[in-house]
XYZ file of C-alpha atoms in Angstrom:
406
model
C 99.440 95.029 93.657
C 99.096 91.412 94.864
C 97.214 89.181 96.681
C 98.395 86.806 98.968
C 95.441 84.779 98.309
C 96.075 84.882 94.920
C 99.546 84.264 95.653
C 98.674 82.103 97.924
C 97.513 79.042 95.768
C 100.218 79.750 92.991
C 103.151 79.380 94.760
C 101.653 75.918 96.172
C 101.603 77.336 99.608
C 98.400 77.590 101.511
C 94.083 77.335 100.349
C 91.188 76.581 102.098
C 88.429 73.548 102.088
C 84.937 74.410 102.418
C 84.639 70.990 104.259
C 86.714 71.944 107.328
C 85.857 75.333 107.062
C 85.526 78.767 106.358
C 88.585 80.907 108.091
C 90.367 77.577 109.340
C 93.726 77.378 106.342
C 95.411 74.625 106.154
C 99.371 74.905 104.926
C 101.133 73.084 101.978
C 105.202 71.853 102.309
C 106.288 74.723 100.889
C 103.623 77.475 102.796
C 105.032 75.523 106.075
C 108.469 75.502 105.578
C 108.107 80.046 105.064
C 106.049 79.351 108.954
C 108.266 77.385 110.899
C 110.603 79.386 109.811
C 109.625 81.921 110.990
C 109.107 80.600 113.492
C 111.875 79.402 114.433
C 113.509 82.692 113.534
C 110.697 84.180 116.155
C 112.235 81.578 118.702
C 115.561 82.525 118.572
C 115.219 86.177 118.966
C 113.176 85.561 121.800
C 116.078 82.951 122.977
C 118.729 86.189 122.339
C 116.847 88.752 124.492
C 115.713 86.403 127.584
C 112.771 84.904 126.866
C 111.512 81.695 128.564
C 108.969 79.044 125.924
C 106.339 77.758 127.627
C 103.458 75.316 126.088
C 99.761 75.963 127.670
C 97.208 75.354 125.878
C 94.265 75.903 123.722
C 90.901 74.926 126.167
C 90.359 76.546 129.090
C 87.569 76.198 131.361
C 84.803 79.202 131.744
C 86.226 79.889 135.087
C 89.104 80.679 133.681
C 88.040 83.653 131.198
C 85.481 85.007 133.914
C 88.573 85.672 136.120
C 90.323 87.580 133.242
C 88.136 89.088 131.696
C 87.227 88.200 128.803
C 83.726 86.441 129.318
C 82.708 89.510 130.236
C 84.443 92.134 127.984
C 84.849 89.927 125.121
C 82.777 87.124 125.559
C 80.899 88.149 121.334
C 84.056 86.653 120.219
C 84.708 83.589 122.061
C 83.273 80.518 120.269
C 80.017 78.868 123.041
C 81.383 77.236 126.017
C 81.512 73.227 125.392
C 79.324 71.284 128.327
C 82.278 68.164 129.446
C 80.719 66.625 132.144
C 80.041 69.151 135.183
C 81.764 71.089 133.542
C 81.975 74.256 130.629
C 85.264 74.691 128.404
C 86.311 76.984 125.532
C 89.110 77.723 122.991
C 90.872 80.404 123.987
C 90.847 83.838 122.686
C 93.808 84.662 124.021
C 97.354 83.450 125.509
C 97.389 85.923 128.716
C 95.375 83.621 131.074
C 97.383 80.838 131.093
C 100.520 82.773 130.798
C 99.227 84.736 134.204
C 98.041 81.130 136.044
C 101.292 79.456 135.268
C 103.566 82.473 136.475
C 101.195 82.339 139.652
C 102.264 78.331 140.307
C 105.203 79.007 141.930
C 106.125 81.779 144.088
C 108.800 84.888 142.972
C 110.788 86.775 144.250
C 112.015 90.309 143.119
C 115.412 88.405 141.487
C 114.026 86.718 138.714
C 112.411 89.757 138.131
C 111.680 90.595 134.607
C 110.687 86.731 133.613
C 109.755 87.071 130.044
C 106.927 84.667 128.969
C 106.717 83.590 125.553
C 104.613 81.342 123.257
C 104.056 80.552 119.811
C 100.984 79.426 120.670
C 97.626 78.153 118.653
C 93.644 80.781 119.888
C 90.480 81.077 118.164
C 88.271 83.588 117.545
C 84.396 83.543 117.183
C 84.443 86.238 113.508
C 81.866 86.151 111.285
C 82.220 84.982 107.950
C 81.594 88.016 105.907
C 85.259 89.792 107.174
C 87.646 86.135 106.749
C 89.817 86.610 104.185
C 92.446 85.046 102.935
C 95.358 84.732 105.811
C 93.765 88.006 107.358
C 91.076 86.978 109.119
C 90.922 83.893 110.648
C 88.762 81.645 113.185
C 92.552 79.614 114.547
C 95.381 81.939 115.137
C 99.163 81.021 116.106
C 100.445 84.815 118.319
C 103.491 84.845 118.587
C 102.329 86.214 122.052
C 105.367 86.878 125.193
C 104.423 88.819 128.590
C 106.504 89.778 131.003
C 106.366 90.047 134.728
C 108.390 92.825 136.299
C 108.036 95.546 138.349
C 107.110 98.736 138.113
C 110.334 100.415 137.746
C 111.211 97.611 135.034
C 107.943 98.567 132.887
C 108.897 101.322 130.511
C 112.289 99.464 129.522
C 110.726 96.645 129.067
C 108.001 97.248 126.997
C 111.059 99.866 124.683
C 112.768 96.355 124.680
C 110.009 94.945 123.198
C 110.086 97.937 120.503
C 113.388 97.500 119.374
C 112.939 94.057 119.465
C 109.686 94.610 116.594
C 111.854 97.126 114.975
C 115.596 94.653 114.203
C 112.355 91.516 113.080
C 110.761 94.571 110.586
C 114.789 95.010 109.282
C 115.449 90.889 108.855
C 111.605 91.217 107.418
C 111.823 93.515 104.814
C 109.184 95.523 106.083
C 107.888 98.013 107.485
C 105.771 99.789 109.666
C 102.833 102.504 108.389
C 102.187 104.158 112.257
C 102.641 103.681 115.433
C 98.952 103.607 117.545
C 98.785 105.198 120.915
C 95.615 102.120 121.665
C 92.780 104.184 123.831
C 89.244 103.631 125.460
C 86.280 104.759 123.739
C 82.464 104.801 124.785
C 80.522 101.406 125.780
C 81.071 98.790 128.347
C 83.416 96.955 125.980
C 86.300 98.262 129.050
C 87.657 97.686 132.308
C 85.699 100.105 134.881
C 89.218 102.136 136.598
C 90.068 105.106 135.646
C 93.130 104.521 137.641
C 94.318 101.952 135.725
C 93.828 103.482 132.810
C 96.175 106.438 134.119
C 98.492 104.816 134.946
C 99.293 102.497 131.972
C 98.431 105.869 129.906
C 101.611 107.177 130.874
C 103.672 104.400 131.040
C 103.538 103.869 127.597
C 103.096 106.783 126.253
C 106.254 107.975 128.458
C 107.576 104.265 125.805
C 107.034 106.337 122.663
C 108.303 109.716 123.766
C 111.548 107.611 125.238
C 112.192 105.681 122.210
C 111.124 108.579 118.903
C 109.027 107.470 117.699
C 105.685 109.420 116.244
C 102.727 107.943 117.329
C 98.997 108.801 117.262
C 96.000 108.404 119.795
C 93.289 106.949 118.906
C 90.426 106.498 120.731
C 88.256 103.910 120.961
C 91.125 100.849 120.118
C 92.894 99.721 123.257
C 92.143 96.708 124.537
C 89.544 96.261 127.131
C 92.048 95.574 129.827
C 94.523 98.233 129.055
C 96.391 100.953 126.268
C 98.464 99.097 123.875
C 100.986 100.280 121.507
C 99.461 98.614 118.140
C 101.753 99.123 115.383
C 99.985 99.498 112.655
C 100.773 98.134 108.079
C 98.476 98.215 105.604
C 98.456 96.209 102.700
C 98.901 97.777 98.327
C 95.478 98.603 98.628
C 95.473 100.825 101.146
C 93.704 99.309 104.231
C 95.353 99.274 107.184
C 96.061 96.077 110.631
C 97.879 95.740 113.279
C 100.443 93.553 113.474
C 102.562 93.911 116.292
C 101.557 94.926 120.258
C 103.616 96.291 123.638
C 100.801 97.247 125.954
C 101.266 98.074 130.255
C 98.752 96.068 132.463
C 97.392 96.214 136.045
C 94.069 94.755 136.012
C 95.518 90.934 135.574
C 97.646 91.037 137.606
C 94.920 92.252 139.686
C 92.268 89.771 138.695
C 94.451 86.481 138.797
C 96.105 87.754 142.137
C 99.593 87.498 140.877
C 102.559 88.724 143.525
C 106.495 88.460 144.336
C 108.276 88.883 147.579
C 110.285 92.314 147.908
C 113.390 92.820 149.326
C 111.491 94.245 152.419
C 110.272 89.962 152.636
C 106.054 91.414 151.557
C 104.174 90.407 148.388
C 103.960 93.093 145.668
C 102.238 93.332 142.908
C 103.925 92.585 139.563
C 103.142 94.049 136.226
C 102.488 92.214 133.293
C 103.355 93.506 129.952
C 101.927 92.146 126.909
C 104.066 92.335 123.711
C 103.824 90.699 120.223
C 106.727 90.767 118.110
C 104.764 89.731 114.155
C 101.482 89.247 116.666
C 99.909 86.654 113.786
C 101.795 83.896 111.480
C 98.546 83.913 109.128
C 98.523 88.141 108.948
C 102.598 87.910 109.471
C 102.804 85.633 106.101
C 99.845 87.597 104.164
C 102.424 91.151 104.798
C 104.996 89.247 103.444
C 103.552 87.955 100.876
C 102.185 91.050 99.319
C 104.687 93.223 100.454
C 107.377 90.839 98.266
C 105.150 89.690 95.758
C 106.225 85.708 97.206
C 110.056 86.754 96.912
C 110.447 85.942 100.634
C 113.892 86.877 101.713
C 116.754 84.226 100.810
C 116.730 83.331 105.156
C 112.878 82.468 104.576
C 112.054 81.323 100.987
C 110.666 77.907 101.035
C 113.828 77.028 98.251
C 116.828 79.285 98.825
C 118.633 77.550 95.326
C 117.873 76.657 92.731
C 120.471 74.300 90.487
C 120.067 74.454 86.845
C 122.710 71.474 84.506
C 122.427 72.676 81.097
C 121.476 69.524 79.441
C 121.200 65.293 81.007
C 125.153 64.891 80.839
C 125.028 67.634 84.395
C 122.927 65.877 86.092
C 125.242 64.275 88.403
C 126.853 67.229 89.207
C 123.952 69.188 90.171
C 122.567 67.005 92.411
C 125.792 66.657 93.980
C 125.462 70.739 94.482
C 122.252 70.302 96.132
C 123.484 67.378 98.175
C 126.220 69.868 99.451
C 123.601 72.434 99.741
C 120.910 71.174 102.109
C 123.661 69.116 104.108
C 124.594 72.657 104.771
C 121.090 73.600 105.900
C 120.162 75.446 102.887
C 116.789 74.260 101.170
C 118.570 73.631 96.739
C 116.953 72.015 94.701
C 117.939 70.568 90.976
C 115.297 71.781 88.174
C 116.518 69.622 85.195
C 115.628 69.198 81.391
C 113.197 67.408 81.923
C 111.603 70.192 83.420
C 112.053 72.271 79.574
C 114.429 74.736 78.489
C 117.169 76.608 81.023
C 114.824 79.208 79.602
C 111.821 78.381 80.601
C 113.670 76.322 83.921
C 115.232 79.623 84.729
C 111.350 81.982 84.536
C 110.318 79.113 86.829
C 112.579 79.649 89.006
C 112.086 82.856 89.265
C 111.278 84.143 93.192
C 113.964 81.654 93.739
C 117.175 83.751 96.043
C 119.136 81.994 94.369
C 119.685 79.342 90.594
C 123.637 77.862 90.025
C 123.187 76.718 86.221
C 126.380 74.244 85.719
C 126.939 73.967 81.916
C 129.200 70.940 80.379
C 132.608 73.264 81.500
C 131.430 74.405 84.741
C 130.755 70.745 84.952
C 134.558 69.391 84.516
C 136.410 72.367 86.844
C 133.719 71.611 89.786
C 132.094 75.905 89.322
C 129.109 77.249 88.211
C 127.119 80.007 86.382
C 125.673 82.428 89.336
C 122.115 83.918 88.647
C 120.349 86.364 90.912
C 116.477 86.849 91.900
C 117.546 90.614 90.177
C 118.455 90.255 87.664
C 122.193 89.619 88.409
C 125.086 87.371 86.813
C 127.928 87.770 89.088
C 131.140 85.878 87.879
C 132.007 82.564 87.396
C 133.071 80.972 90.842
C 133.040 77.100 92.898
C 130.498 75.540 93.766
C 131.677 75.662 97.690
C 132.070 79.124 97.609
C 128.780 80.028 96.292
C 127.656 77.605 98.919
C 129.145 79.876 101.067
C 128.447 82.138 100.397
C 124.725 81.882 99.902
C 125.351 80.757 104.240
C 126.888 83.340 105.042
C 123.635 85.019 103.372
C 120.669 83.302 104.740
C 122.562 83.234 108.245
C 123.100 87.249 107.789
C 119.547 87.734 108.158
C 117.866 90.898 105.806
C 117.070 91.382 101.904
C 120.081 92.062 100.601
C 121.111 88.835 97.707
C 124.676 89.372 97.272
C 127.826 90.252 99.187
C 130.225 90.099 96.540
C 133.568 89.885 99.077
């Protein structure tokens, strides 16, 4: 059973310091590579799906969150206001109010819809010290967030397409959903008091789930304060469950921010706001990937993709040449030379690297390498250029497969 906190320290991916503060991890170089690669994967997937990316500030005036409803319904999870002159500003607990303002800043025609707005943005939540842990519960969060502004008729298809994006990402990352949950309101004053809003949004989400053929369970008390949501649940090695990805249909915030578009009749109409997150927070996603794979990331995501191992000092020039060519192709390659120990010791040290290329005297003389795969397989000796091509093909294809023998 893997613990991402232990693995993160052993593999030099991330750490914390009490002087920085609890729930505020920092990322070391190899961890930053994993994070950056994951973020670029998400941005690329979103671009292909028709999303356009924005940036928005992590601060907002108190009035912004009063308008959105966060101040009244979510205030206990927010950091206290900061006085700046005559204004009060807060660290944002969510990106959706900012995206609503970006939408509102320009007029929109029905011809522009659906308008898909995405951001990998920072947000902050005042988690209690007792619940903080590694990357799974932090106070500084980078959220893979997006908001789709669309007509009522488009909402179900947009939410269904978001679920398909989540499924493809899970396949590429080598993770799986434990279950799908339709999260509904419960007792208490946490939720917006608008029964018709809840009824309409819940009916649409049920239509999404039923139309996708996904088994799901309804759970009261797990909804967002402004509406129901589909939660994609994951479990850690200890069996603890958490939400990684979400899809929501929201009638509340378009009303609060007085959002509209001009319809074919020339009149103003209220859009529907679909919230969705493919991998949730980057922090929780990396924690889950670490525990799911035991630090052996899929080849495209691994901090080091190729370890080049010269048998003796005489093969070091050939090893550095191969690693240099790998880096020119966009691969992450390192040379582990004899100064780092015996060949057997270096092979063990690189056990989590997807690919190893061993170069002895005969290989160096002929421009060949002896491949070793992380799973223990040893393909036939082949030219270094051919090994790089095959690794590049697997990395470009994403997924978890290590080797294509063709």
